[in-house]
Amino acid sequence: MVHYPKVSPEGKAIQITRAPHPILLPFVALLWASAPGASVTARERMLPAASAHLVIRLGGKPLRLFASDTDQAGASISHAVVGGVRDAAYEKDSSDPAPAVGVVFRPGAAGAFLGAPADRFAGCHTPLDAFWGGEVEQLRDALAETADLERRLCVVERALLRRLPRIRGVDPAIMQAVVLLDRQRPVGQVAAALDCSHRHFIARFSETIGLAPKRYARLARFGRVLRRLERRPETGWAELALAAGYADQAHFNRDFRSFAGISPGRYRALGGTGRHVLVR
C-alpha cells in the first residue's frame, strides 16, 4: 500500500495516510495517523466535507469545539469522536496536540459501521462510544500500546474489519446517485435515473448520506475547489470558479462564504490548506 508521509524538519514521520485493506475500500476512503507536533495556533477552522470521519486522540485533552468566533469556553466532546457530514465550518481547539488516528469514510458508508442512519449524526460531533460502547476504550488502549504510526493504522483497520460481518452494504442506488451528482447532474435527472419520485429520492438520499442531494452536490463542488487549490495554490479565483462549474465569480464567492464562513480572500490570507485554516 502507498504511504504519504509528512515529516518533521528532522526527517521524522509525523503523519502518514494510506488506503485501507481492499475489503474496506467500498466503505473507507482513507486511514491516517499522526504524532503530536508543536502547536502553532490555539484554534483551527475546519471547513465542511461531504464525508463522515472518525478520530481517536491518544493523549491530551478531549476534542474541544467552539460554537462561534467569540466563544472562549468551548465544549469538550470526547477523546474518540465521529464527525458527521456537515455543510458549515467549525472551530476546534488546537492548543494541545496529541497523537491521533483517523478514518475518512466514503459518502454514506459511516452509518453502516455505526449502526445508525447518517442523518442521526450529521452536522455534529458525537462520542464514538455512543455507537461502539466499551469497545472504544479497548481500542484506545491497543492504539496506545504502540508508538509506530503504521501499526496504529493496522490496529484501527482490524477494528473496522471486525465490524464487517455485522454491517449492511451501502444502498447501491444511492451510491450511483453520489456518482451522478459528483458529475454535476441535476437532482431531478438523478431521481429519474433511479426511477424514484423526487420526494422519495430526497428522503432516501438524506437518510443515507446525511445531507439533501442538492446540498450534497453544492458541498461536493466546494470540495473540488479546495482540492484544486491544494494542487495549484496560485490559481486565480475566476479560473477556479469556472473549472468547478459555478455560474460566475459572485456565485462562487457566495458558496465559499456559506461553507467556509470566510471569504476566499481571507482563506488565502490565512494560509488555508485544504479544509484546514489556522485562525489564532
PDB file of C-alpha atoms in Angstrom, residues 9 17-18 22 64 67 71 97 123 127 141 187 218 228 240 262 271 273:
ATOM      1  CA  PRO A   9      12.381  19.171   9.924  1.00  0.00           C
ATOM      2  CA  THR A  17      -2.020   8.302   5.283  1.00  0.00           C
ATOM      3  CA  ARG A  18      -2.913   5.269   3.220  1.00  0.00           C
ATOM      4  CA  PRO A  22      -9.111  -3.884  -0.100  1.00  0.00           C
ATOM      5  CA  ARG A  64     -12.980  20.741  22.214  1.00  0.00           C
ATOM      6  CA  ALA A  67     -19.781  27.458  18.867  1.00  0.00           C
ATOM      7  CA  ASP A  71     -16.953  31.534  22.154  1.00  0.00           C
ATOM      8  CA  PRO A  97      -1.530  18.491  20.130  1.00  0.00           C
ATOM      9  CA  GLY A 123     -23.837  18.204  11.328  1.00  0.00           C
ATOM     10  CA  PRO A 127     -18.655  10.431  21.083  1.00  0.00           C
ATOM     11  CA  ASP A 141      -5.603   1.084  24.830  1.00  0.00           C
ATOM     12  CA  VAL A 187     -31.089  16.375  -8.880  1.00  0.00           C
ATOM     13  CA  ARG A 218     -23.005  22.048  -3.659  1.00  0.00           C
ATOM     14  CA  ARG A 228      -7.606  22.249  -6.938  1.00  0.00           C
ATOM     15  CA  LEU A 240     -11.283  28.104 -10.048  1.00  0.00           C
ATOM     16  CA  ILE A 262     -14.923  33.355   5.481  1.00  0.00           C
ATOM     17  CA  GLY A 271      -2.747  30.321   4.560  1.00  0.00           C
ATOM     18  CA  THR A 273      -4.602  24.335   3.176  1.00  0.00           C
TER      19      THR A 273
END
